[in-house]
């Protein structure tokens, strides 16, 4: 018999104007979704995803059912994004944990797509279960970056997998034995970007009530910067099965489940889009062994018709095209900046206004310049966002606005004479012109 108790909190943060994060708490299903996309896209994506997840999981409340529910949620968001041009390009992350019963045993099934995270707090130690599907994390895996470098890397927000941005999605799935006293934390990147694992662990070890713990975590992330929406769901195992031998203990699986094994032999089933395909499944060893054997057989059967010169050439071509497209998209996004007003402050962002594909714009400079420091005529443009090609240009633009305002204050008549208007149009300064008109 397993009993769970949960609490959650969410906050818009100090920089964003809307909250596109969503927390879900039901009796046996808990989730965090972090939506993205311009206009209302992000909010719609996270809402559609969690609703579809809950409905589909309700139909099939098992580990496999949870994984399939994520696949269904992906289809729902993807379809909606194709139907509505306003919502095109929207997507969301999704991480969820569910209490399921498999073969008469209580099991916690945990899934993830994107860079929201699930942690397990066990015996005073915090362990990240999920793997971020971000460019930075992939660079860590290939050894190009250390995890410390990845935590502050400008590309840490770029996702390599998200829900609703493609017709297919690979879902990471873990099965964990519930242990009394364990806590699970599901959170959006707005939390993990502001707080260290030590700080998170400290809150989880000192605050007993899950609602209070989630609230304090979100509050702490807000105080540490709050540059993104922040969401946390804390799930406590208050009563758990002990000494269940047929389900592997968490300690035994942990080394394995922390790095889901990618299934890369499905080359001929690759979707025609730039998202890497991998499937990760963990199950009791006996079942896993059987699955591995089946996979080997499939791979061999496929191998016979796959390894031909033409197929190989085709695969290489597809890979080259995909790599080229990814590079172009990255270049397009990272080589653009804009200045925009947020909470009366002028902020320099990297990226495209309103976001581009799966890229969130990121804050590069909070200038400290407020709307009161710049001439009013520029405010409509600043509200919409003013594009610049580099950070230096953006900063220049802002400081030009500030000196404009200063000039105006010293010489008020120039307010009515912006550069594009000829001097004769300003009657107060154009005394000779007025005299001529009078004379004629
Ligand atoms: Mn976020």
XYZ file of C-alpha atoms and ligand atoms in Angstrom:
441
model
C 0.000 0.000 0.000
C 1.477 3.337 -1.044
C 0.161 6.709 -0.011
C 1.298 10.010 -1.475
C 0.926 13.560 -0.228
C 1.697 16.545 -2.417
C 1.936 20.299 -2.606
C 2.716 22.791 -5.342
C 3.448 26.410 -6.109
C 3.913 28.516 -9.225
C 4.912 32.115 -9.916
C 5.276 34.302 -13.001
C 8.673 35.532 -11.804
C 10.050 39.046 -12.060
C 10.768 39.357 -15.795
C 8.023 37.552 -17.745
C 4.570 39.093 -18.035
C 2.613 35.820 -18.196
C 2.962 32.435 -16.552
C 3.180 29.656 -19.151
C 4.086 27.015 -16.543
C 1.489 24.634 -15.209
C 1.462 22.338 -12.166
C -0.768 19.287 -11.882
C -1.722 17.510 -8.663
C -4.279 14.712 -8.602
C -4.517 11.693 -6.294
C -2.070 9.621 -8.349
C -0.713 11.878 -11.108
C 1.625 14.859 -10.697
C 3.169 16.933 -13.451
C 4.928 20.140 -14.436
C 4.685 21.638 -17.923
C 6.614 24.687 -19.157
C 4.978 26.091 -22.271
C 6.710 28.129 -24.956
C 5.674 30.092 -28.016
C 4.667 33.637 -28.827
C 1.261 35.204 -28.141
C -0.833 32.764 -26.122
C 1.023 29.748 -27.538
C 2.943 28.741 -24.433
C -0.075 28.818 -22.163
C -2.192 26.903 -24.662
C 0.503 24.260 -25.186
C 1.037 23.503 -21.488
C -2.717 23.463 -20.792
C -3.518 21.165 -23.739
C -0.661 18.849 -22.796
C -1.562 18.343 -19.128
C -5.274 17.936 -19.906
C -4.567 15.329 -22.593
C -2.072 13.605 -20.277
C -4.587 13.301 -17.432
C -7.341 11.951 -19.686
C -5.137 9.410 -21.461
C -3.457 8.253 -18.244
C -6.905 7.827 -16.642
C -7.789 5.356 -19.402
C -4.625 3.315 -18.880
C -3.091 3.956 -15.448
C 0.153 1.976 -15.880
C 3.786 2.865 -16.569
C 3.392 2.123 -20.266
C 0.063 3.971 -20.125
C 1.782 7.066 -18.744
C 4.360 6.991 -21.513
C 1.607 6.581 -24.125
C -0.331 9.414 -22.500
C 2.654 11.698 -23.187
C 2.664 10.536 -26.815
C -1.049 11.374 -27.029
C -0.509 14.768 -25.413
C 2.152 15.426 -28.058
C -0.312 14.613 -30.831
C -2.953 16.930 -29.352
C -0.581 19.930 -29.090
C 0.961 19.240 -32.501
C -2.450 19.029 -34.192
C -3.676 22.238 -32.585
C -0.488 24.042 -33.547
C -1.042 23.040 -37.174
C -4.700 24.076 -37.175
C -4.203 27.537 -35.726
C -1.645 29.842 -37.394
C -1.559 32.011 -34.236
C -0.308 29.019 -32.272
C 2.149 27.638 -34.826
C 5.466 26.697 -33.264
C 4.128 26.407 -29.736
C 5.398 23.579 -27.556
C 5.872 22.546 -23.981
C 8.073 20.526 -21.698
C 6.438 17.854 -19.575
C 7.644 15.830 -16.648
C 5.244 13.680 -14.652
C 5.202 11.063 -11.940
C 2.322 8.653 -11.350
C 1.523 5.970 -8.848
C 0.607 2.808 -10.751
C 0.002 -0.790 -9.910
C 1.872 -3.306 -12.016
C 1.637 -7.048 -11.388
C 0.168 -6.368 -7.963
C 2.929 -3.950 -6.909
C 2.870 -0.215 -6.384
C 5.362 1.492 -8.670
C 6.145 5.131 -9.351
C 6.309 5.722 -13.093
C 8.177 8.857 -14.125
C 8.329 10.420 -17.583
C 10.118 13.362 -19.147
C 10.336 15.380 -22.353
C 12.252 18.693 -22.343
C 14.203 20.535 -19.679
C 11.838 20.567 -16.733
C 13.252 18.221 -14.112
C 12.302 15.492 -11.669
C 14.436 14.919 -8.594
C 14.332 12.286 -5.895
C 15.222 13.299 -2.354
C 16.216 10.121 -0.535
C 18.084 9.780 2.736
C 19.011 13.468 2.739
C 20.478 13.350 -0.769
C 19.033 14.971 -3.892
C 19.404 13.102 -7.189
C 18.267 14.347 -10.561
C 16.390 11.520 -12.240
C 15.572 13.126 -15.575
C 18.037 14.134 -18.257
C 17.529 17.602 -19.758
C 16.758 17.500 -23.446
C 18.718 20.673 -24.068
C 21.617 21.509 -26.339
C 23.844 22.299 -23.367
C 23.102 18.954 -21.699
C 23.881 17.146 -24.935
C 27.219 18.978 -25.076
C 27.890 17.740 -21.542
C 27.160 14.193 -22.657
C 29.562 14.474 -25.577
C 32.212 16.006 -23.308
C 32.192 19.461 -24.926
C 31.061 21.150 -21.705
C 31.353 20.448 -17.989
C 28.082 20.454 -16.043
C 29.201 23.636 -14.275
C 29.713 25.314 -17.656
C 26.361 24.000 -18.892
C 24.518 25.574 -15.949
C 25.431 29.057 -17.201
C 25.734 28.331 -20.920
C 23.767 30.754 -23.139
C 22.284 27.770 -24.988
C 20.988 26.000 -21.922
C 17.440 27.039 -22.866
C 17.593 25.542 -26.340
C 15.624 22.325 -26.329
C 16.443 19.268 -28.392
C 13.128 17.656 -27.479
C 9.771 19.210 -26.651
C 6.113 18.267 -26.736
C 3.966 19.416 -29.648
C 6.687 20.599 -32.024
C 6.744 17.469 -34.143
C 4.392 14.625 -35.100
C 6.402 12.203 -32.988
C 8.144 12.443 -29.669
C 10.530 10.172 -27.780
C 9.558 9.781 -24.130
C 11.968 8.899 -21.324
C 10.368 6.559 -18.780
C 11.585 5.299 -15.389
C 10.067 2.896 -12.900
C 10.910 3.532 -9.264
C 9.943 1.627 -6.151
C 8.166 3.904 -3.692
C 10.065 4.126 -0.393
C 8.504 5.678 2.677
C 10.061 9.066 3.449
C 11.175 9.756 -0.123
C 10.262 13.096 -1.661
C 9.983 13.833 -5.359
C 10.404 17.297 -6.770
C 9.063 18.178 -10.221
C 10.034 21.652 -11.380
C 10.440 23.960 -14.346
C 13.820 25.403 -15.386
C 12.810 28.698 -13.758
C 13.585 27.014 -10.435
C 16.772 25.155 -11.323
C 18.276 28.156 -13.131
C 18.081 30.229 -9.956
C 18.831 27.694 -7.217
C 21.667 25.222 -6.709
C 20.971 21.597 -5.831
C 22.344 22.323 -2.347
C 19.822 25.112 -1.843
C 16.981 22.897 -3.104
C 18.102 20.021 -0.871
C 18.224 22.325 2.117
C 14.593 23.356 1.685
C 13.462 19.753 1.087
C 15.235 18.537 4.218
C 14.016 21.323 6.492
C 10.401 21.957 5.451
C 8.082 19.047 6.211
C 4.810 20.120 4.624
C 4.974 19.576 0.820
C 2.886 22.684 0.102
C 5.171 24.832 2.261
C 8.287 23.271 0.726
C 7.059 23.979 -2.829
C 6.089 27.515 -1.823
C 9.434 28.243 -0.237
C 11.360 26.867 -3.230
C 9.426 29.088 -5.634
C 9.842 32.100 -3.363
C 13.596 31.473 -3.105
C 13.947 31.254 -6.912
C 12.033 34.532 -7.209
C 14.370 36.259 -4.782
C 17.424 34.859 -6.597
C 16.451 36.526 -9.884
C 13.087 35.180 -11.011
C 14.040 35.582 -14.664
C 11.539 32.937 -15.802
C 8.255 31.389 -14.678
C 8.849 29.190 -11.629
C 6.941 26.028 -10.737
C 7.479 23.266 -8.180
C 5.484 20.176 -7.224
C 6.595 18.219 -4.160
C 5.325 14.642 -3.781
C 5.935 12.780 -0.517
C 5.764 9.018 -0.114
C 4.096 8.834 3.302
C 3.437 5.117 3.204
C 5.457 2.866 0.947
C 6.078 -0.777 0.293
C 9.093 -2.156 2.091
C 11.317 -5.014 1.027
C 9.594 -5.803 -2.210
C 11.935 -8.188 -3.971
C 10.313 -8.470 -7.373
C 10.650 -4.768 -8.160
C 14.284 -3.629 -8.189
C 15.133 -1.344 -5.284
C 15.714 2.234 -6.269
C 19.364 2.131 -5.314
C 19.898 -0.795 -7.646
C 18.237 0.892 -10.598
C 19.500 4.370 -9.948
C 22.837 3.996 -11.698
C 21.019 2.681 -14.705
C 17.986 4.879 -14.815
C 19.935 8.096 -14.524
C 21.132 7.576 -18.073
C 18.329 6.201 -20.213
C 19.660 3.985 -22.919
C 18.920 5.434 -26.331
C 17.479 3.130 -28.947
C 19.132 4.306 -32.104
C 18.477 1.321 -34.304
C 15.172 2.726 -35.566
C 16.926 4.523 -38.404
C 14.247 3.753 -40.976
C 11.571 5.132 -38.634
C 13.247 8.502 -38.151
C 10.701 11.304 -38.456
C 11.600 13.917 -41.044
C 12.386 16.570 -38.481
C 15.445 17.643 -36.518
C 14.512 16.059 -33.192
C 16.758 13.234 -32.076
C 14.952 9.973 -31.575
C 15.575 7.903 -28.508
C 13.434 5.692 -26.407
C 14.296 4.792 -22.873
C 12.479 2.205 -20.849
C 13.317 0.654 -17.528
C 11.625 -2.475 -16.276
C 12.332 -5.369 -13.949
C 15.385 -7.255 -15.246
C 13.555 -10.318 -16.481
C 11.265 -8.296 -18.693
C 14.107 -6.049 -19.758
C 16.204 -9.001 -20.814
C 13.369 -10.285 -22.953
C 12.931 -6.876 -24.518
C 16.643 -6.577 -25.227
C 16.640 -9.951 -26.945
C 13.658 -8.894 -29.032
C 15.428 -5.647 -29.921
C 18.527 -7.547 -31.003
C 16.417 -9.762 -33.233
C 14.677 -6.779 -34.763
C 17.953 -5.030 -35.329
C 19.416 -8.036 -37.093
C 16.346 -8.490 -39.265
C 16.417 -4.826 -40.156
C 20.156 -4.836 -40.654
C 19.852 -7.153 -43.596
C 17.864 -4.687 -45.628
C 19.297 -1.536 -44.093
C 22.975 -1.782 -44.778
C 23.038 -1.099 -48.489
C 25.091 1.573 -50.140
C 22.027 3.547 -51.259
C 20.371 3.518 -47.836
C 23.592 4.631 -46.215
C 23.939 7.477 -48.679
C 20.315 8.474 -48.056
C 20.795 8.450 -44.291
C 23.933 10.590 -44.611
C 22.119 13.056 -46.869
C 19.200 13.337 -44.450
C 21.621 13.854 -41.574
C 23.439 16.590 -43.513
C 20.200 18.373 -44.363
C 18.982 18.156 -40.776
C 22.317 19.409 -39.421
C 22.284 22.283 -41.927
C 18.752 23.279 -40.990
C 19.544 23.128 -37.276
C 22.619 25.257 -37.804
C 20.687 27.849 -39.821
C 17.950 28.045 -37.214
C 20.485 28.455 -34.425
C 22.373 31.072 -36.354
C 19.185 32.980 -37.126
C 18.143 32.974 -33.484
C 21.439 33.639 -31.749
C 22.474 36.446 -34.100
C 19.597 38.655 -33.175
C 18.897 40.884 -30.244
C 16.150 43.236 -29.304
C 15.336 45.866 -26.751
C 11.926 45.676 -25.131
C 10.112 47.203 -22.176
C 9.320 44.868 -19.314
C 7.889 46.206 -16.074
C 8.924 49.721 -17.149
C 12.537 48.652 -17.625
C 14.414 48.414 -20.931
C 15.717 44.869 -21.298
C 18.109 43.563 -23.954
C 17.097 40.076 -25.123
C 18.881 37.589 -27.334
C 16.601 35.870 -29.834
C 13.616 36.813 -31.941
C 10.709 38.870 -30.654
C 8.044 36.458 -29.446
C 10.444 33.528 -29.755
C 11.414 31.487 -32.773
C 10.598 27.776 -33.129
C 11.620 26.167 -29.869
C 13.917 29.016 -28.804
C 12.952 31.224 -25.862
C 14.429 34.714 -26.006
C 16.874 35.115 -23.132
C 17.685 38.197 -21.106
C 21.250 39.369 -21.799
C 21.173 42.770 -20.162
C 18.843 44.403 -17.701
C 19.866 47.942 -18.512
C 18.438 49.608 -15.385
C 17.054 52.259 -17.742
C 13.339 52.858 -17.165
C 10.649 54.185 -19.496
C 10.912 57.525 -17.649
C 14.545 57.845 -18.817
C 13.721 57.814 -22.547
C 11.675 60.138 -24.797
C 7.982 59.175 -24.889
C 7.815 58.971 -28.674
C 9.979 55.821 -28.634
C 7.797 53.947 -26.152
C 5.331 52.340 -28.626
C 8.289 50.909 -30.569
C 9.983 49.747 -27.373
C 6.796 48.050 -26.209
C 6.750 46.059 -29.430
C 10.509 45.410 -29.339
C 13.304 47.062 -31.340
C 15.615 44.666 -33.193
C 19.388 45.132 -33.154
C 22.135 42.980 -34.622
C 24.412 42.818 -31.575
C 24.442 43.414 -27.852
C 26.702 46.442 -28.391
C 24.225 47.936 -30.886
C 21.379 47.315 -28.461
C 23.238 49.003 -25.603
C 24.182 51.899 -27.907
C 20.581 52.296 -28.887
C 19.513 52.477 -25.242
C 22.212 54.989 -24.298
C 21.291 57.138 -27.330
C 17.700 57.205 -26.099
C 18.865 58.269 -22.648
C 21.021 61.101 -24.020
C 18.125 62.156 -26.281
C 15.982 62.542 -23.212
C 18.705 64.501 -21.424
C 19.093 66.847 -24.399
C 15.340 67.386 -24.393
C 15.351 68.281 -20.737
C 18.129 70.841 -21.269
C 16.563 72.232 -24.412
C 12.769 71.613 -24.238
C 12.044 73.095 -27.687
C 13.696 70.119 -29.369
C 10.872 67.876 -28.153
C 8.635 69.080 -30.954
C 11.381 68.828 -33.557
C 12.339 65.194 -34.078
C 14.976 64.667 -36.781
C 12.492 63.767 -39.527
C 10.458 66.970 -39.182
C 11.845 70.118 -40.881
C 12.563 73.056 -38.576
C 9.858 75.194 -40.222
C 7.199 72.858 -38.863
C 8.047 73.911 -35.318
C 6.395 77.316 -34.984
C 7.871 78.216 -31.602
C 11.476 78.074 -32.819
C 10.967 79.172 -36.420
C 10.468 82.852 -35.810
C 11.606 84.034 -39.259
C 9.310 81.551 -41.007
C 6.345 82.758 -38.999
C 7.206 86.343 -39.889
C 7.337 85.468 -43.607
C 3.938 83.806 -43.464
C 2.501 86.820 -41.766
C 3.981 89.128 -44.337
C 2.564 87.114 -47.290
Mn 10.958 27.963 -18.333
